PDB file of C-alpha atoms in Angstrom:
ATOM      1  CA  MET A1273      69.851 -60.946  27.666  1.00 88.00           C
ATOM      2  CA  ARG A1274      72.779 -62.846  26.162  1.00 88.00           C
ATOM      3  CA  ALA A1275      73.119 -66.573  26.773  1.00 90.00           C
ATOM      4  CA  SER A1276      76.870 -66.263  27.345  1.00 89.00           C
ATOM      5  CA  HIS A1277      78.317 -64.796  30.514  1.00 87.00           C
ATOM      6  CA  GLU A1278      81.076 -62.242  31.017  1.00 86.00           C
ATOM      7  CA  HIS A1279      83.510 -64.938  32.166  1.00 85.00           C
ATOM      8  CA  GLN A1280      82.857 -66.997  29.021  1.00 88.00           C
ATOM      9  CA  GLN A1281      83.327 -63.937  26.849  1.00 90.00           C
ATOM     10  CA  GLY A1282      86.596 -63.254  28.694  1.00 88.00           C
ATOM     11  CA  ARG A1283      87.774 -66.752  27.828  1.00 89.00           C
ATOM     12  CA  LEU A1284      87.007 -66.039  24.168  1.00 91.00           C
ATOM     13  CA  LYS A1285      88.988 -62.794  24.334  1.00 91.00           C
ATOM     14  CA  ALA A1286      91.904 -64.728  25.914  1.00 88.00           C
ATOM     15  CA  ALA A1287      91.727 -67.329  23.132  1.00 90.00           C
ATOM     16  CA  THR A1288      91.675 -64.534  20.560  1.00 93.00           C
ATOM     17  CA  ARG A1289      94.799 -63.000  22.107  1.00 90.00           C
ATOM     18  CA  ALA A1290      96.427 -66.442  22.080  1.00 87.00           C
ATOM     19  CA  VAL A1291      95.674 -67.039  18.398  1.00 89.00           C
ATOM     20  CA  VAL A1292      97.145 -63.644  17.496  1.00 90.00           C
ATOM     21  CA  THR A1293     100.260 -64.384  19.561  1.00 86.00           C
ATOM     22  CA  GLN A1294     100.691 -67.812  18.014  1.00 83.00           C
ATOM     23  CA  ALA A1295     100.199 -66.416  14.514  1.00 85.00           C
ATOM     24  CA  GLY A1296     102.860 -63.745  15.160  1.00 85.00           C
ATOM     25  CA  THR A1297     101.541 -60.201  15.412  1.00 89.00           C
ATOM     26  CA  ALA A1298      98.288 -58.433  14.624  1.00 92.00           C
ATOM     27  CA  ALA A1299      99.946 -57.042  11.488  1.00 93.00           C
ATOM     28  CA  GLN A1300     101.008 -60.514  10.343  1.00 92.00           C
ATOM     29  CA  LEU A1301      97.549 -61.870  11.036  1.00 91.00           C
ATOM     30  CA  ALA A1302      95.909 -58.998   9.172  1.00 94.00           C
ATOM     31  CA  SER A1303      97.922 -59.836   6.067  1.00 94.00           C
ATOM     32  CA  GLY A1304      96.288 -63.277   5.991  1.00 94.00           C
ATOM     33  CA  THR A1305      92.710 -62.240   6.772  1.00 95.00           C
ATOM     34  CA  ARG A1306      90.120 -59.784   5.453  1.00 97.00           C
ATOM     35  CA  VAL A1307      90.394 -57.466   8.469  1.00 97.00           C
ATOM     36  CA  SER A1308      92.889 -54.752   9.316  1.00 96.00           C
ATOM     37  CA  GLU A1309      95.516 -54.735  12.037  1.00 95.00           C
ATOM     38  CA  SER A1310      93.526 -52.139  14.000  1.00 95.00           C
ATOM     39  CA  GLN A1311      90.420 -54.327  13.819  1.00 96.00           C
ATOM     40  CA  ILE A1312      92.365 -57.336  15.111  1.00 95.00           C
ATOM     41  CA  ASN A1313      93.661 -55.202  17.970  1.00 93.00           C
ATOM     42  CA  LYS A1314      90.050 -54.330  18.807  1.00 94.00           C
ATOM     43  CA  TYR A1315      89.043 -58.004  18.818  1.00 95.00           C
ATOM     44  CA  VAL A1316      91.697 -58.812  21.428  1.00 91.00           C
ATOM     45  CA  GLY A1317      90.873 -55.836  23.646  1.00 87.00           C
ATOM     46  CA  PRO A1318      88.732 -56.517  26.705  1.00 82.00           C
ATOM     47  CA  ALA A1319      86.878 -53.204  26.339  1.00 87.00           C
ATOM     48  CA  TYR A1320      85.751 -53.916  22.748  1.00 90.00           C
ATOM     49  CA  PRO A1321      82.466 -55.870  22.824  1.00 90.00           C
ATOM     50  CA  ASP A1322      82.721 -57.582  19.431  1.00 92.00           C
ATOM     51  CA  PHE A1323      84.489 -60.819  18.506  1.00 95.00           C
ATOM     52  CA  MET A1324      86.143 -62.111  15.349  1.00 96.00           C
ATOM     53  CA  PRO A1325      83.739 -63.205  12.606  1.00 97.00           C
ATOM     54  CA  LEU A1326      83.858 -66.937  11.842  1.00 97.00           C
ATOM     55  CA  ASP A1327      85.721 -66.594   8.544  1.00 97.00           C
ATOM     56  CA  VAL A1328      88.391 -64.509  10.271  1.00 97.00           C
ATOM     57  CA  VAL A1329      88.607 -67.097  13.069  1.00 96.00           C
ATOM     58  CA  LEU A1330      89.220 -69.761  10.422  1.00 95.00           C
ATOM     59  CA  ASP A1331      91.960 -67.696   8.752  1.00 94.00           C
ATOM     60  CA  ALA A1332      93.548 -66.854  12.112  1.00 94.00           C
ATOM     61  CA  GLU A1333      93.560 -70.458  13.294  1.00 89.00           C
ATOM     62  CA  LEU A1334      95.033 -71.677  10.006  1.00 89.00           C
ATOM     63  CA  LEU A1335      97.800 -69.076  10.321  1.00 88.00           C
ATOM     64  CA  ALA A1336      98.369 -70.009  13.988  1.00 85.00           C
ATOM     65  CA  GLY A1337      98.453 -73.696  13.139  1.00 80.00           C
ATOM     66  CA  ALA A1338      95.907 -74.675  15.799  1.00 83.00           C
ATOM     67  CA  PRO A1339      92.146 -74.330  16.443  1.00 90.00           C
ATOM     68  CA  ILE A1340      92.666 -72.120  19.498  1.00 89.00           C
ATOM     69  CA  ILE A1341      89.389 -70.165  19.429  1.00 94.00           C
ATOM     70  CA  THR A1342      87.400 -73.186  18.272  1.00 94.00           C
ATOM     71  CA  GLN A1343      88.877 -75.175  21.152  1.00 89.00           C
ATOM     72  CA  ALA A1344      87.880 -72.431  23.595  1.00 89.00           C
ATOM     73  CA  LEU A1345      84.333 -72.386  22.200  1.00 92.00           C
ATOM     74  CA  ALA A1346      84.074 -76.149  22.624  1.00 90.00           C
ATOM     75  CA  SER A1347      85.450 -76.018  26.172  1.00 86.00           C
ATOM     76  CA  ILE A1348      83.100 -73.218  27.222  1.00 87.00           C
ATOM     77  CA  GLN A1349      80.179 -75.404  26.143  1.00 88.00           C
ATOM     78  CA  GLY A1350      81.506 -78.488  27.905  1.00 84.00           C
ATOM     79  CA  TYR A1351      83.003 -80.231  24.900  1.00 82.00           C
ATOM     80  CA  ARG A1352      86.504 -81.353  24.051  1.00 79.00           C
ATOM     81  CA  LEU A1353      87.933 -80.783  20.606  1.00 79.00           C
ATOM     82  CA  VAL A1354      89.904 -83.785  19.389  1.00 74.00           C
ATOM     83  CA  PRO A1355      91.886 -84.114  16.168  1.00 71.00           C
ATOM     84  CA  VAL A1356      90.790 -86.431  13.408  1.00 70.00           C
ATOM     85  CA  ASP A1357      93.032 -89.521  13.247  1.00 65.00           C
ATOM     86  CA  GLY A1358      96.244 -88.560  11.520  1.00 57.00           C
ATOM     87  CA  ALA A1359      95.575 -84.820  11.726  1.00 61.00           C
ATOM     88  CA  VAL A1360      98.267 -84.179  14.335  1.00 51.00           C
ATOM     89  CA  ALA A1361     101.439 -85.094  12.503  1.00 55.00           C
ATOM     90  CA  ALA A1362     104.236 -83.682  14.660  1.00 70.00           C
ATOM     91  CA  PRO A1363     105.500 -86.019  17.396  1.00 77.00           C
ATOM     92  CA  ILE A1364     106.350 -84.535  20.765  1.00 81.00           C
ATOM     93  CA  GLY A1365     109.929 -83.409  21.186  1.00 84.00           C
ATOM     94  CA  VAL A1366     112.431 -81.201  22.954  1.00 86.00           C
ATOM     95  CA  LYS A1367     110.843 -78.059  21.481  1.00 84.00           C
ATOM     96  CA  ASP A1368     107.640 -78.956  23.328  1.00 86.00           C
ATOM     97  CA  THR A1369     109.539 -79.204  26.624  1.00 89.00           C
ATOM     98  CA  VAL A1370     111.016 -75.767  26.100  1.00 89.00           C
ATOM     99  CA  ARG A1371     107.670 -74.293  25.037  1.00 87.00           C
ATOM    100  CA  LEU A1372     105.881 -75.743  28.097  1.00 91.00           C
ATOM    101  CA  LEU A1373     108.588 -74.584  30.503  1.00 93.00           C
ATOM    102  CA  GLU A1374     108.654 -71.100  28.989  1.00 92.00           C
ATOM    103  CA  GLY A1375     104.865 -70.902  29.147  1.00 90.00           C
ATOM    104  CA  LEU A1376     104.832 -71.974  32.778  1.00 94.00           C
ATOM    105  CA  MET A1377     107.490 -69.395  33.619  1.00 95.00           C
ATOM    106  CA  HIS A1378     105.387 -66.686  31.944  1.00 92.00           C
ATOM    107  CA  VAL A1379     102.463 -67.729  34.160  1.00 93.00           C
ATOM    108  CA  VAL A1380     104.611 -67.779  37.312  1.00 96.00           C
ATOM    109  CA  SER A1381     106.144 -64.390  36.457  1.00 95.00           C
ATOM    110  CA  ALA A1382     102.723 -62.809  35.874  1.00 93.00           C
ATOM    111  CA  ILE A1383     101.413 -64.132  39.190  1.00 96.00           C
ATOM    112  CA  HIS A1384     104.567 -63.090  41.027  1.00 96.00           C
ATOM    113  CA  ALA A1385     104.387 -59.565  39.606  1.00 95.00           C
ATOM    114  CA  ALA A1386     100.684 -59.316  40.437  1.00 95.00           C
ATOM    115  CA  VAL A1387     101.008 -60.342  44.089  1.00 96.00           C
ATOM    116  CA  ALA A1388     104.159 -58.323  44.766  1.00 95.00           C
ATOM    117  CA  ASP A1389     102.131 -55.434  46.202  1.00 94.00           C
ATOM    118  CA  ASP A1390      99.596 -57.729  47.954  1.00 94.00           C
ATOM    119  CA  THR A1391      96.788 -56.666  45.609  1.00 92.00           C
ATOM    120  CA  VAL A1392      95.819 -57.970  42.203  1.00 94.00           C
ATOM    121  CA  ASP A1393      94.166 -55.380  39.976  1.00 92.00           C
ATOM    122  CA  GLU A1394      91.985 -56.016  36.923  1.00 89.00           C
ATOM    123  CA  GLY A1395      94.848 -55.566  34.473  1.00 88.00           C
ATOM    124  CA  GLU A1396      96.966 -58.068  36.372  1.00 91.00           C
ATOM    125  CA  LYS A1397      94.061 -60.529  36.438  1.00 89.00           C
ATOM    126  CA  ARG A1398      93.701 -60.214  32.661  1.00 85.00           C
ATOM    127  CA  GLU A1399      97.438 -60.729  32.197  1.00 86.00           C
ATOM    128  CA  ILE A1400      97.426 -63.839  34.400  1.00 90.00           C
ATOM    129  CA  GLU A1401      94.382 -65.179  32.553  1.00 85.00           C
ATOM    130  CA  ARG A1402      96.032 -64.509  29.193  1.00 79.00           C
ATOM    131  CA  LYS A1403      99.235 -66.282  30.230  1.00 86.00           C
ATOM    132  CA  LEU A1404      97.302 -69.220  31.721  1.00 86.00           C
ATOM    133  CA  SER A1405      95.077 -69.579  28.660  1.00 79.00           C
ATOM    134  CA  THR A1406      98.040 -69.601  26.312  1.00 79.00           C
ATOM    135  CA  HIS A1407      99.878 -72.112  28.493  1.00 86.00           C
ATOM    136  CA  MET A1408      96.831 -74.367  28.802  1.00 82.00           C
ATOM    137  CA  MET A1409      96.422 -74.416  25.032  1.00 77.00           C
ATOM    138  CA  ASP A1410     100.076 -75.408  24.654  1.00 81.00           C
ATOM    139  CA  VAL A1411      99.569 -78.188  27.212  1.00 83.00           C
ATOM    140  CA  GLN A1412      96.436 -79.386  25.401  1.00 77.00           C
ATOM    141  CA  ASP A1413      98.312 -79.434  22.097  1.00 76.00           C
ATOM    142  CA  VAL A1414     101.073 -81.628  23.532  1.00 81.00           C
ATOM    143  CA  LEU A1415      98.516 -83.844  25.279  1.00 78.00           C
ATOM    144  CA  ALA A1416      96.654 -84.409  21.998  1.00 71.00           C
ATOM    145  CA  ARG A1417      99.886 -85.459  20.313  1.00 72.00           C
ATOM    146  CA  VAL A1418     100.803 -87.760  23.224  1.00 77.00           C
ATOM    147  CA  ARG A1419      97.388 -89.410  22.994  1.00 70.00           C
ATOM    148  CA  GLN A1420      97.755 -89.849  19.266  1.00 67.00           C
ATOM    149  CA  ALA A1421     101.161 -91.477  19.764  1.00 66.00           C
ATOM    150  CA  GLU A1422      99.606 -93.939  22.244  1.00 60.00           C
ATOM    151  CA  GLY A1423      97.141 -95.230  19.634  1.00 54.00           C
TER     152      GLY A1423
END
């Protein structure tokens, strides 16, 4: 019996989808890792049981510009990933406002579409979770930079 639960594994899949999205496309990510585009598409799929190997996670996060999967792993285990002093160089700005508003609107749109027929199916749940996970990671990124600016 595995130590991790289905919900935790779902969070990892959501983080994997988020890192691919932030890095561009599966094809773009494949060009910077040792795995193919089709393999990356399998890693993000909820029906595929396997996850990205650690070296591919490292490549993907470097290409995405953020430790998205690593952050999800830490959170699942009850930890918070914090940047080393000076590691977060970009101050918050107008682009962050736009990114957070767009992310929130994606979440709201996914929920609105899901509840339109008074039932939320599994695909809609996955879409809402994906949008929420991506948005939460964006919020956490801005929060980390706000906290760094305070110090």
